[in-house]
Coordinates of C-alpha atoms (C1' of nucleotides) in Angstrom, one line a residue:
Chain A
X1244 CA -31.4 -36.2 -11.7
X1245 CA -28.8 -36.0 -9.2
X1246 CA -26.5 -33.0 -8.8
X1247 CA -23.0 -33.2 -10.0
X1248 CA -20.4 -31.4 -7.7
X1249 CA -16.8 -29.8 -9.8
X1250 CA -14.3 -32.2 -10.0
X1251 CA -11.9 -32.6 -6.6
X1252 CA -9.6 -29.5 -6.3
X1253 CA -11.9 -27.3 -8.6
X1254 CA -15.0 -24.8 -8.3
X1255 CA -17.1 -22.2 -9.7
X1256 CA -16.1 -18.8 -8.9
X1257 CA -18.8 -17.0 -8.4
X1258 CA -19.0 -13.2 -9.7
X1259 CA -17.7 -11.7 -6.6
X1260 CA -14.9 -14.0 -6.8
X1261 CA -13.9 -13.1 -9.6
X1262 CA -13.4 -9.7 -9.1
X1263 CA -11.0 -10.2 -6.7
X1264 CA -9.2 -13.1 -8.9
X1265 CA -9.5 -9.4 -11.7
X1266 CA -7.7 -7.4 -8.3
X1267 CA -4.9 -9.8 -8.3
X1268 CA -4.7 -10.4 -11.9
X1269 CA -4.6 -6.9 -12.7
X1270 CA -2.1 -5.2 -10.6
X1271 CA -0.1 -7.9 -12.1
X1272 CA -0.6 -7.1 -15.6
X1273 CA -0.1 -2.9 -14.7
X1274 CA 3.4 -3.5 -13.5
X1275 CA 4.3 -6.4 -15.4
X1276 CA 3.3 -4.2 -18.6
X1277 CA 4.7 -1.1 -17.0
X1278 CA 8.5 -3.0 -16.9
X1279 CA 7.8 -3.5 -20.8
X1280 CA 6.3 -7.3 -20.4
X1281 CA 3.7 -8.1 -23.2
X1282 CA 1.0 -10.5 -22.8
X1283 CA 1.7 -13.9 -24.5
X1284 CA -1.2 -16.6 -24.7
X1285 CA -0.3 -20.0 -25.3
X1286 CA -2.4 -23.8 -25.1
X1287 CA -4.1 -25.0 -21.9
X1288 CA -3.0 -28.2 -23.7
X1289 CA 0.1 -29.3 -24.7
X1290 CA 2.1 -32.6 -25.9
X1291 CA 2.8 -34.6 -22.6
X1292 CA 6.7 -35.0 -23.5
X1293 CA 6.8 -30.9 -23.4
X1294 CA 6.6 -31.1 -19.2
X1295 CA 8.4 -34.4 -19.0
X1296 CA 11.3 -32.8 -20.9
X1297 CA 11.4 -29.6 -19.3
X1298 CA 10.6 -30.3 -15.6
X1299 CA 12.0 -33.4 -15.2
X1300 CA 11.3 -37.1 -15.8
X1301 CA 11.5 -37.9 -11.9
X1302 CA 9.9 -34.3 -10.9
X1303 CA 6.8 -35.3 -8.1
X1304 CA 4.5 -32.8 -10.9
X1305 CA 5.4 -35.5 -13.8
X1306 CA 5.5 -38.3 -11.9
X1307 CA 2.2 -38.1 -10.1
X1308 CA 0.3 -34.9 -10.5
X1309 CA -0.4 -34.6 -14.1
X1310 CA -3.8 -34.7 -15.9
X1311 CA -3.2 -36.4 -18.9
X1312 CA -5.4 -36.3 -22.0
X1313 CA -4.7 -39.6 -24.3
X1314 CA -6.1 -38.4 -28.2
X1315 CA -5.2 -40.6 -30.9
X1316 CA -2.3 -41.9 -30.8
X1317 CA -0.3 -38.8 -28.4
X1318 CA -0.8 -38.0 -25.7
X1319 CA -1.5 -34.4 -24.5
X1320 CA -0.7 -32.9 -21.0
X1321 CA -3.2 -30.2 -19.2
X1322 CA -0.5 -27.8 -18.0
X1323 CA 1.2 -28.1 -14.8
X1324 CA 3.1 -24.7 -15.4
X1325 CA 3.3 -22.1 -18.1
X1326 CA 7.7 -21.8 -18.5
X1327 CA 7.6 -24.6 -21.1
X1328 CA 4.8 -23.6 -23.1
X1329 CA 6.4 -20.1 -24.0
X1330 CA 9.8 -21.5 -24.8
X1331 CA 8.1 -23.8 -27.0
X1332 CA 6.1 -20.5 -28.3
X1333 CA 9.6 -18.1 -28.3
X1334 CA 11.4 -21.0 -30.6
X1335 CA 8.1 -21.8 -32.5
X1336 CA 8.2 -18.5 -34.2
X1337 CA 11.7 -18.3 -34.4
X1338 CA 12.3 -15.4 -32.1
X1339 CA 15.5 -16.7 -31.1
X1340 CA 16.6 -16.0 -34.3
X1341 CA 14.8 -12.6 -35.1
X1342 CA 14.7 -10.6 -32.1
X1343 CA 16.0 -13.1 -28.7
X1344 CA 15.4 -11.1 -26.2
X1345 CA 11.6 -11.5 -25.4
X1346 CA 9.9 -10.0 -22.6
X1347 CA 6.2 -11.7 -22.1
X1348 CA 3.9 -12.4 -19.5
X1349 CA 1.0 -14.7 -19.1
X1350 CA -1.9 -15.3 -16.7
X1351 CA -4.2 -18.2 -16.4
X1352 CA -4.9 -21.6 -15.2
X1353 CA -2.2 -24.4 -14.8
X1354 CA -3.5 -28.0 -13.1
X1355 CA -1.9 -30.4 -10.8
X1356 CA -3.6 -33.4 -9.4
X1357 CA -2.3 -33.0 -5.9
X1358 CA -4.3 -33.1 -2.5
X1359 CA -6.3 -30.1 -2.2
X1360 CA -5.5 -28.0 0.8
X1361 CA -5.5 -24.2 1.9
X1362 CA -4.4 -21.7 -1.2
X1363 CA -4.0 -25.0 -3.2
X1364 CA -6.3 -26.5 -5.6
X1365 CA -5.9 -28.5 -8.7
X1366 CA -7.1 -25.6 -11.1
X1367 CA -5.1 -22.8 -9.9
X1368 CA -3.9 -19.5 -11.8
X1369 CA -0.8 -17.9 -12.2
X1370 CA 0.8 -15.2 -13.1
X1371 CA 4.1 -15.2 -14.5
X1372 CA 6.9 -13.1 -16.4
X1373 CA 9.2 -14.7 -18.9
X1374 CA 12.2 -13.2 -20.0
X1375 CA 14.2 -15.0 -22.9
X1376 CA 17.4 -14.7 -24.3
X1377 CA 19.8 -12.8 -21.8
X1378 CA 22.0 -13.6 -19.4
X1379 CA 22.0 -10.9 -17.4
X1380 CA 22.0 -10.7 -13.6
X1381 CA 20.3 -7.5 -13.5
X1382 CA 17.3 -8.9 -15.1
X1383 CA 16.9 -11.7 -12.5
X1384 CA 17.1 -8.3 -10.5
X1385 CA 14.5 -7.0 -12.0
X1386 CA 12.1 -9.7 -12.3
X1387 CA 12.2 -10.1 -8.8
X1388 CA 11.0 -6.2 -8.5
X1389 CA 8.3 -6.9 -11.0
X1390 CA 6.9 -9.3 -8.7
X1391 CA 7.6 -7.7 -5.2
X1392 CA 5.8 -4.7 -7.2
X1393 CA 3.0 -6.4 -8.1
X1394 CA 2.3 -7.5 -4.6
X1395 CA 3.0 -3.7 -3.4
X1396 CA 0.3 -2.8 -5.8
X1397 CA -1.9 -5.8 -4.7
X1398 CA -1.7 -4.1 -1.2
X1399 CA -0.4 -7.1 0.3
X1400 CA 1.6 -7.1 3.5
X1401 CA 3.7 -9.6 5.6
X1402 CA 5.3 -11.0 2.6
X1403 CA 9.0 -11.2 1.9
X1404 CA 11.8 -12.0 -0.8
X1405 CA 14.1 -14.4 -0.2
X1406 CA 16.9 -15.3 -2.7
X1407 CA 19.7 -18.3 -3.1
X1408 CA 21.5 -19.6 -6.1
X1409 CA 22.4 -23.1 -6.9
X1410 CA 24.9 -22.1 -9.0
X1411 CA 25.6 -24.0 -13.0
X1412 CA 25.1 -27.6 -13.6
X1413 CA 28.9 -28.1 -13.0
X1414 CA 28.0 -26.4 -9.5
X1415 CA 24.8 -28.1 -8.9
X1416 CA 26.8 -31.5 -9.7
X1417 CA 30.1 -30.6 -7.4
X1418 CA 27.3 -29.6 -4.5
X1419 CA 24.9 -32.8 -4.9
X1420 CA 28.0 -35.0 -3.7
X1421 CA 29.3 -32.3 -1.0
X1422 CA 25.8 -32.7 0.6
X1423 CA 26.0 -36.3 -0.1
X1424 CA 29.0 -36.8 2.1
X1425 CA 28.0 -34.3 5.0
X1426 CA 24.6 -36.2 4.9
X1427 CA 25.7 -39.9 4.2
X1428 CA 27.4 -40.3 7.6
X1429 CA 23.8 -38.9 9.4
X1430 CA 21.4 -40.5 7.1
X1431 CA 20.3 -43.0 10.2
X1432 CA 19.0 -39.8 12.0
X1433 CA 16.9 -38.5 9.3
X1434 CA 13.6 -39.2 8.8
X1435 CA 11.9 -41.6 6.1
X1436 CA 11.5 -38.6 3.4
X1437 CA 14.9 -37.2 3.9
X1438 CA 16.2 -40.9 3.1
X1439 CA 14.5 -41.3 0.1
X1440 CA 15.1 -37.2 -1.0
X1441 CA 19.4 -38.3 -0.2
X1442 CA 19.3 -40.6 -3.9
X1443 CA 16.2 -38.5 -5.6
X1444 CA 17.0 -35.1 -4.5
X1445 CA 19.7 -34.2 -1.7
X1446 CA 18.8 -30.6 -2.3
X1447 CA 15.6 -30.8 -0.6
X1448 CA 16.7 -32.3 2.3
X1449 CA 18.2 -28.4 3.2
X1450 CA 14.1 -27.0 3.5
X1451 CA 12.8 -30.8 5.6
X1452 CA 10.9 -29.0 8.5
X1453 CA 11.1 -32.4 10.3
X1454 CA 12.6 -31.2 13.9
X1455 CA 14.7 -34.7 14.2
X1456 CA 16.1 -33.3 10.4
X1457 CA 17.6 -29.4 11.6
X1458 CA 20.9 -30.3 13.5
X1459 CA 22.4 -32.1 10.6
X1460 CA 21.1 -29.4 8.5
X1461 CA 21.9 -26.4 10.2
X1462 CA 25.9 -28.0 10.3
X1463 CA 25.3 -28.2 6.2
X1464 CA 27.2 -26.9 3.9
X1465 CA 25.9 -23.4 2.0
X1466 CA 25.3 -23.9 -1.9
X1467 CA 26.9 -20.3 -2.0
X1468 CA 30.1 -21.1 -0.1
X1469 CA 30.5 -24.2 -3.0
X1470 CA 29.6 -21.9 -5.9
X1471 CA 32.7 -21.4 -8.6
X1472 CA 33.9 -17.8 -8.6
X1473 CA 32.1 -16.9 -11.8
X1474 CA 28.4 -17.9 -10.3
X1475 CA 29.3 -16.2 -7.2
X1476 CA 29.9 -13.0 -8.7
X1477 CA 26.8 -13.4 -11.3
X1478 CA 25.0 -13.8 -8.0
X1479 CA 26.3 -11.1 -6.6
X1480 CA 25.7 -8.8 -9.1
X1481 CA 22.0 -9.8 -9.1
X1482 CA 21.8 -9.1 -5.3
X1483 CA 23.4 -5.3 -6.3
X1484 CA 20.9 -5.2 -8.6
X1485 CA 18.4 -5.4 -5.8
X1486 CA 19.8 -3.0 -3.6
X1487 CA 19.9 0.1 -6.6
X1488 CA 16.7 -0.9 -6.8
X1489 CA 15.8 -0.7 -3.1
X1490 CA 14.2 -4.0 -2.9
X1491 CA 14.5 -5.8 0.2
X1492 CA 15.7 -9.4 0.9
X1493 CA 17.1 -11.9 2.4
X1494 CA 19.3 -14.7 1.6
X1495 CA 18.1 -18.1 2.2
X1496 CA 20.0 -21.1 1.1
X1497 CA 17.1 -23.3 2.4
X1498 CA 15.6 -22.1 -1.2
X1499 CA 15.4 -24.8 -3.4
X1500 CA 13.5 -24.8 -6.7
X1501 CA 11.5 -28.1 -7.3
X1502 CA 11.8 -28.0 -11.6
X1503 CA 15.3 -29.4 -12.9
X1504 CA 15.1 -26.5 -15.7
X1505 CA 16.3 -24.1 -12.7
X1506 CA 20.6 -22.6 -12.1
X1507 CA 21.7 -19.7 -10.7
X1508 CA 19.6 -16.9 -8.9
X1509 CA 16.6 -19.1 -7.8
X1510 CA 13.7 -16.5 -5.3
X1511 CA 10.7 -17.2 -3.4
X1512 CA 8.4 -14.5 -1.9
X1513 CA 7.0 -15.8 1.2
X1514 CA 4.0 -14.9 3.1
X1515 CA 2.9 -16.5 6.2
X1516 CA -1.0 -15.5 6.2
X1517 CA -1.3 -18.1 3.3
X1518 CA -0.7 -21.5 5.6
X1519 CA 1.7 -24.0 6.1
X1520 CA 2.8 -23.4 2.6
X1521 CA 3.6 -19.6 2.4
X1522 CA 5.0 -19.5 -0.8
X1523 CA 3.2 -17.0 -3.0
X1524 CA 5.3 -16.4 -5.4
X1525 CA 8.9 -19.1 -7.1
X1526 CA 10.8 -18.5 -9.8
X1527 CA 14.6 -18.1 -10.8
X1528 CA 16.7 -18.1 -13.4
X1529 CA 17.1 -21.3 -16.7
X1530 CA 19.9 -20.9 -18.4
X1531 CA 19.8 -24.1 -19.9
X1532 CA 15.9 -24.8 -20.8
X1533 CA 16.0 -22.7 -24.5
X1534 CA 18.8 -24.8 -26.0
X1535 CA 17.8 -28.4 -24.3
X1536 CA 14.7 -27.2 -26.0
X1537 CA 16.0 -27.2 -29.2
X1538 CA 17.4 -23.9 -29.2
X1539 CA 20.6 -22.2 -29.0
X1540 CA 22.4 -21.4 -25.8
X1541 CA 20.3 -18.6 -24.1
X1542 CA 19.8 -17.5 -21.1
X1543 CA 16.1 -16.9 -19.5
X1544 CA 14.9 -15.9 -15.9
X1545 CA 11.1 -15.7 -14.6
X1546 CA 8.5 -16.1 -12.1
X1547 CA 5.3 -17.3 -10.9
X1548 CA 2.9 -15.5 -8.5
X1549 CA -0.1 -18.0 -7.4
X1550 CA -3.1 -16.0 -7.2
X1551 CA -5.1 -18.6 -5.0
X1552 CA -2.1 -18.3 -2.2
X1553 CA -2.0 -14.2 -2.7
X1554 CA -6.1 -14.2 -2.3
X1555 CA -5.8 -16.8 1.0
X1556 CA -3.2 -13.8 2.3
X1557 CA -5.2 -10.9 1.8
X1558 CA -8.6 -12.5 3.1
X1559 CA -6.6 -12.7 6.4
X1560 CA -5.2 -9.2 6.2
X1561 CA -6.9 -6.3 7.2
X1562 CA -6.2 -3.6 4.5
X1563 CA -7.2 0.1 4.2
X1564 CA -9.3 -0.3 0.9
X1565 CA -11.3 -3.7 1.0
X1566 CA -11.1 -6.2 -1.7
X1567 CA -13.5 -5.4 -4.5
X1568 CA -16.7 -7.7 -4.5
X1569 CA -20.0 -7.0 -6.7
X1570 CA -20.3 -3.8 -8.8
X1571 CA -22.7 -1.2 -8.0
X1572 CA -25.6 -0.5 -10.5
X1573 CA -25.7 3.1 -11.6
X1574 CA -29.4 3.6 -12.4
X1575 CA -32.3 1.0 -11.7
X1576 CA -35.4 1.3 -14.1
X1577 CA -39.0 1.0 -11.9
X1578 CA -41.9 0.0 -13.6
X1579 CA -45.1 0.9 -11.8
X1580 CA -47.6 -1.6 -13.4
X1581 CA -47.3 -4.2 -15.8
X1582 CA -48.1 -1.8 -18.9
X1583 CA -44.6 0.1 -18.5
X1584 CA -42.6 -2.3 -18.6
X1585 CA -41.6 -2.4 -22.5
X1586 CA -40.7 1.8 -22.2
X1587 CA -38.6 0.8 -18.5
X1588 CA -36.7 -1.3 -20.6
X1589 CA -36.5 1.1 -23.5
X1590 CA -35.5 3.5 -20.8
X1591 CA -32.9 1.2 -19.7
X1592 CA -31.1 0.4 -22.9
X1593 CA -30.9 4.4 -23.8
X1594 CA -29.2 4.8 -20.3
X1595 CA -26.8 1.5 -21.0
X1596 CA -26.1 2.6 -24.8
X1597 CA -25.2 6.0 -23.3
X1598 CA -22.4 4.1 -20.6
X1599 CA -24.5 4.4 -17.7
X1600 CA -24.7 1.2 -15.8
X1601 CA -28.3 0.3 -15.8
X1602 CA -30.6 -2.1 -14.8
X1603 CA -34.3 -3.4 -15.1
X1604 CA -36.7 -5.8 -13.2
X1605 CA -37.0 -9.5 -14.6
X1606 CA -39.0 -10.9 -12.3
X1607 CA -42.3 -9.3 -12.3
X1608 CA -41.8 -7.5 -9.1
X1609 CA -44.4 -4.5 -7.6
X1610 CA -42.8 -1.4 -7.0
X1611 CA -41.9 -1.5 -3.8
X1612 CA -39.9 -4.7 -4.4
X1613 CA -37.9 -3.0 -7.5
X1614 CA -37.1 -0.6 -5.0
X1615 CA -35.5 -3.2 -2.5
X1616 CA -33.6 -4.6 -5.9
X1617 CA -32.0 -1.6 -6.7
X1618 CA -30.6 -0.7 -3.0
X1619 CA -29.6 -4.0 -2.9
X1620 CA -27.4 -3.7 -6.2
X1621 CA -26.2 -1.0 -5.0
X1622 CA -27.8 1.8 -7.4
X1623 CA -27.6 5.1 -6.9
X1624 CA -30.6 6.1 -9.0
X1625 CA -33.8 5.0 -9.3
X1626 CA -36.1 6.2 -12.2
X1627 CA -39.7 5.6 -12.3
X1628 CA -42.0 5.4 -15.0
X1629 CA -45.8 4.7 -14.4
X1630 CA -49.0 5.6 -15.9
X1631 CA -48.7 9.4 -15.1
X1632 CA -45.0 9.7 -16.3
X1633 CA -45.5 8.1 -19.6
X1634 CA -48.4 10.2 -20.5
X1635 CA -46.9 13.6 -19.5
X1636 CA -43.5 12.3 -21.1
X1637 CA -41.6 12.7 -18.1
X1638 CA -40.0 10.6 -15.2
X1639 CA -39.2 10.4 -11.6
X1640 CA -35.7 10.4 -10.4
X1641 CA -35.2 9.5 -6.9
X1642 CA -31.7 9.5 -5.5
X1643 CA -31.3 6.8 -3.2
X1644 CA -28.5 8.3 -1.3
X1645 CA -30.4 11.3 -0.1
X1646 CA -33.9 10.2 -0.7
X1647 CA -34.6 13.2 -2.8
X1648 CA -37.2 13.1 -5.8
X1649 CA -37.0 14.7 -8.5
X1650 CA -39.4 15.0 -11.6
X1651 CA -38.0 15.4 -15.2
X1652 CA -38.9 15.5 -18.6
X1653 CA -38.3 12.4 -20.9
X1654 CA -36.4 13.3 -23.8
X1655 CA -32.7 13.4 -25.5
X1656 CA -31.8 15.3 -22.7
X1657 CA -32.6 12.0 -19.9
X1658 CA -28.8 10.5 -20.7
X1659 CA -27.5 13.6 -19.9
X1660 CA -29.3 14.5 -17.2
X1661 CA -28.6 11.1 -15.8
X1662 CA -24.8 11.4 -16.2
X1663 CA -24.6 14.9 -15.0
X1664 CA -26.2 13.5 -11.4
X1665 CA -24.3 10.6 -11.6
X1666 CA -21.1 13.2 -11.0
X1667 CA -22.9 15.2 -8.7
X1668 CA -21.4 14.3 -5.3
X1669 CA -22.5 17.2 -3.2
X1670 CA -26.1 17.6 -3.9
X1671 CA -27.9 16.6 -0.9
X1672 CA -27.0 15.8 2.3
X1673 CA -26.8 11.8 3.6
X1674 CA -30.2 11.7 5.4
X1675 CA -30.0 8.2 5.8
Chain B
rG666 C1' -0.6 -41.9 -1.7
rU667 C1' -0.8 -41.0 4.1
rG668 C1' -2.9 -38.7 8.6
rG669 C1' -6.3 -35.4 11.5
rC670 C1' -10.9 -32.7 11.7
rU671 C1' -15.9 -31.6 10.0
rG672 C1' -20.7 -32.8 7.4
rU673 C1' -28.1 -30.3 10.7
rA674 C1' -32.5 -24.6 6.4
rG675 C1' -29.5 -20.6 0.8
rC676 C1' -25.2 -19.0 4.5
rU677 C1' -23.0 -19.3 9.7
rC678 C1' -24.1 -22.5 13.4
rA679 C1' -26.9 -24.5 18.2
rG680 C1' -29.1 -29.2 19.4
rC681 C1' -27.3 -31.5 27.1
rU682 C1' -26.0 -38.2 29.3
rG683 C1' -30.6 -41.3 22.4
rG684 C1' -37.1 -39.7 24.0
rU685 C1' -43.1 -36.3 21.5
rU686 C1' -44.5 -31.8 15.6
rA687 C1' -35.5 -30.4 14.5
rG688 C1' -34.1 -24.5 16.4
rA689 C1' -31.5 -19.4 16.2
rG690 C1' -29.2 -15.4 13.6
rC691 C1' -28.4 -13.7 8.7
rG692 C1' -30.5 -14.1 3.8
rC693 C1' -35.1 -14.8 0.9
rC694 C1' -40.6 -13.8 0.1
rG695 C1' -44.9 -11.0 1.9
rG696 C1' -47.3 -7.3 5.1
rU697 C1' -47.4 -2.6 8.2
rU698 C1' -47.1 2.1 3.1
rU699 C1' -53.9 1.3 -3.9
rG700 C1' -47.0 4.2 -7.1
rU701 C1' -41.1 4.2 -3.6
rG702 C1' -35.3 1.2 -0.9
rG703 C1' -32.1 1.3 3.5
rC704 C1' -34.3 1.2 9.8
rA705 C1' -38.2 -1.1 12.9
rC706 C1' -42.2 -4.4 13.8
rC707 C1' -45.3 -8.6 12.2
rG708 C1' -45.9 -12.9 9.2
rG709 C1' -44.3 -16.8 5.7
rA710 C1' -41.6 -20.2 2.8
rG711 C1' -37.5 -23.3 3.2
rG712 C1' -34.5 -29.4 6.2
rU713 C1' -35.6 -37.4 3.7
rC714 C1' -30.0 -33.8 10.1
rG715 C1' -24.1 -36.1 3.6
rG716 C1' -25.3 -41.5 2.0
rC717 C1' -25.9 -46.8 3.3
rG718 C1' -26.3 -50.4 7.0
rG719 C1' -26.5 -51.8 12.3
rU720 C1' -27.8 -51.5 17.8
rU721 C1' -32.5 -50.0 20.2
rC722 C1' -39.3 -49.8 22.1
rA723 C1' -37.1 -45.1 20.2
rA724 C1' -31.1 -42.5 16.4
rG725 C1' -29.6 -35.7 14.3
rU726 C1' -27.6 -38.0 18.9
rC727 C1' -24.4 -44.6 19.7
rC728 C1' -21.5 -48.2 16.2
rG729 C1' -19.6 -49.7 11.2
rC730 C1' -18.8 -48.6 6.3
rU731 C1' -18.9 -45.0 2.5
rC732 C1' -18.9 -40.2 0.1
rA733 C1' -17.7 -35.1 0.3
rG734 C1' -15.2 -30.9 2.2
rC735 C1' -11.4 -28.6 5.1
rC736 C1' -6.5 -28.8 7.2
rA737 C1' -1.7 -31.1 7.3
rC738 C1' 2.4 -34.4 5.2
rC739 C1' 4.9 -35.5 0.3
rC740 C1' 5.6 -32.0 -3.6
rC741 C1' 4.7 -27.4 -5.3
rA742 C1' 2.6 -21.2 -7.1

RNA sequence: GUGGCUGUAGCUCAGCUGGUUAGAGCGCCGGUUUGUGGCACCGGAGGUCGGCGGUUCAAGUCCGCUCAGCCACCCCA
């Protein structure tokens, strides 16, 4: 038989792994929760026309990146993103109607067949906020907090906000042929991408890193300075938003969202550790995805962090607490011989029932062997039961921290006992 | 889809201009301790040198193809 290997772009993560995917994910879920965000869960799978509709027909993610599931006669979609699925979800159960303003947040995998590369992989997670149903610019505001918070909580450094707005769609359409006629004239000089980007998508010639590509940029004209007076000042109240709050930024109109769902207050939190793509973070504001979703005319703002980029960045920075790896073991149960094994992992379960972290050998191992197990997961205590202990009733503690011994009796007490020891941080000196 | 780099033990890697039984460190297993870990010392297991083909008396080493991984471009979290 041979071996088969994950498919391209995906792996196993591996227990220690995922406790520092848990790190990421979970200072996540504390602030997003703590700013009155409530989990929302919604299919890994969804009806293909969901993302065609919502990101765009001639988006690079529809056009060429998406896993596609043909069953009967649809066709379902593994999801690129997780915006569409929870406006399908908020106008699936009618919340529009009941109670539209919805704060949720979500946290899982999202696919895209794209070329893997560092902090980018086909099977990647995300966390994201959502919130539906207002308009506001403070709450662009303080979405952006929720994730520059997260990422304070994360312990990440080197990372940065950087905000821009591409106004309405009455904006976006004015700009698109502003940029057309700065560009047109210089299209010669650009390079093979821009070209193509000037009829697909003139915005993204503003971020080409190309060097040929930066004089003709840095002469562009700013979305802001083309924005009508009414986006300017919605943008403007979201960037006072940001300063009561205290978070820093920058303005960058080189920020351009890739999704067509996207107006207004559009924000990227960059960090360079990751690689050449240092985005760990993209989101911004869709004031026009709910009702060309079927539903009235409501406004919605959100992010995404990628936890793959925000891992890449924190592997590379040196930090004051390190990231967590394997658990430590509480209490290892020895067995001497053979014959004690059964009442070891008696022992064992009476310790685990009691919520000490316990474990037992499975392997047949001598003593001395068990021993080496238990350092190794990282016990701190070590009882022993052999012939002597079980027929006095009793058992041998050893604290592997100090090397100390100590003999007690077996009975309701041992949980106890255990626990009490457990606490105990200053018996004993370190003799190690 | 395009380009660059890399594939040798479980992991990280060394193997000079092709030349006898392919190495190290770490890890693993065992011993020094008839029932006690971390340290030290000793010993052991573990490799069809990514795969296929070619050149050669001889290929881990040279050539071709192929596969995989990494990095970068496009695009994106």
């Amino acid at each position: 038989m041979s071996r088969l290997e994950p498919p391209k772009g995906m792996e196993d993560l591996l227990p220690a792994e995922v406790s520092r995917y848990r790190y990421v994910s979970e200072a996540f879920r504390r602030v997003a929760e703590g700013a009155g965000y409530r989990e929302i869960r919604t299919p890994i799978v969804e009806d293909l026309r969901l993302f065609v509709r919502s990101l765009g027909e001639v988006t690079d993610v529809v056009q060429k990146e998406m896993f596609t599931v043909p069953r009967n006669e649809e066709t379902l979609a593994l999801r690129p993103e997780g915006t569409a699925s929870v406006v399908r979800a908020y106008l699936g159960a009618n919340l529009d109607k009941s109670r539209p303003f919805q704060k949720f947040y979500y946290d899982g995998p999202m696919f895209r067949a794209e070329q893997p590369q560092a902090g980018r992989r086909r099977q990647f997670d995300q966390c994201g906020v959502e919130a539906l149903g207002s308009s506001s610019p403070l709450l662009d505001a303080e979405v952006m907090a929720v994730a520059m918070r997260s990422f304070a909580g994360m312990e990440l450094q080197n990372f940065e906000l950087r905000v821009n707005s591409i106004g309405d769609h009455q904006d976006r359409d004015r700009f698109r042929e502003v940029l057309r006629e700065h560009f047109r004239p210089v299209l010669a000089e650009r390079c093979d991408d821009c070209k193509v980007r000037f009829e697909r998508n003139v915005f993204r010639m503003l971020d080409c890193k190309v060097a040929g590509c930066q004089p003709s940029n840095r002469a562009a004209p700013h979305f802001l300075d083309n924005l009508s007076d009414t986006s300017r000042t919605r943008f403007d109240q979201t960037l006072a938003g940001l300063d009561a709050l205290g978070v820093d930024y920058t303005v960058d109109p080189g920020i351009v969202r890739g999704f067509d769902y996207y107006t207004h207050t559009v924000f990227e939190v960059q960090c360079p550790d990751v690689g050449a793509r240092s985005a760990i973070c993209g989101g911004g504001r869709y004031d026009t995805l709910i009702h060309e979703s079927g539903g009235p005319e409501l406004g919605a703002t959100g992010f995404a962090i990628g936890v793959i980029p925000v891992l890449v960045a924190l592997s590379k920075q040196t930090r004051s607490t390190p990231l967590p790896g394997d658990p430590s073991l509480d209490v290892f149960v020895a067995a001497v011989t053979d014959d004690e094994r059964v009442r070891a992992f008696q022992v064992a379960d009476r310790l685990r029932a009691g919520g000490v972290v316990t474990d037992v050998d499975h392997e047949q191992k001598k003593l001395k062997a068990q021993f080496k197990s238990a350092d190794r997961q990282g016990a701190r205590l070590v009882i022993v039961l052999g012939p002597e202990e079980v027929a006095s009733g009793s058992f041998k503690l050893r604290d592997l921290r100090h090397g100390e011994d100590l003999e007690l009796p077996d009975d309701e007490q041992l949980v106890a006992t255990v626990r009490a020891r457990l606490h105990d941080t200053t018996t004993g000196g370190d003799q190690r």
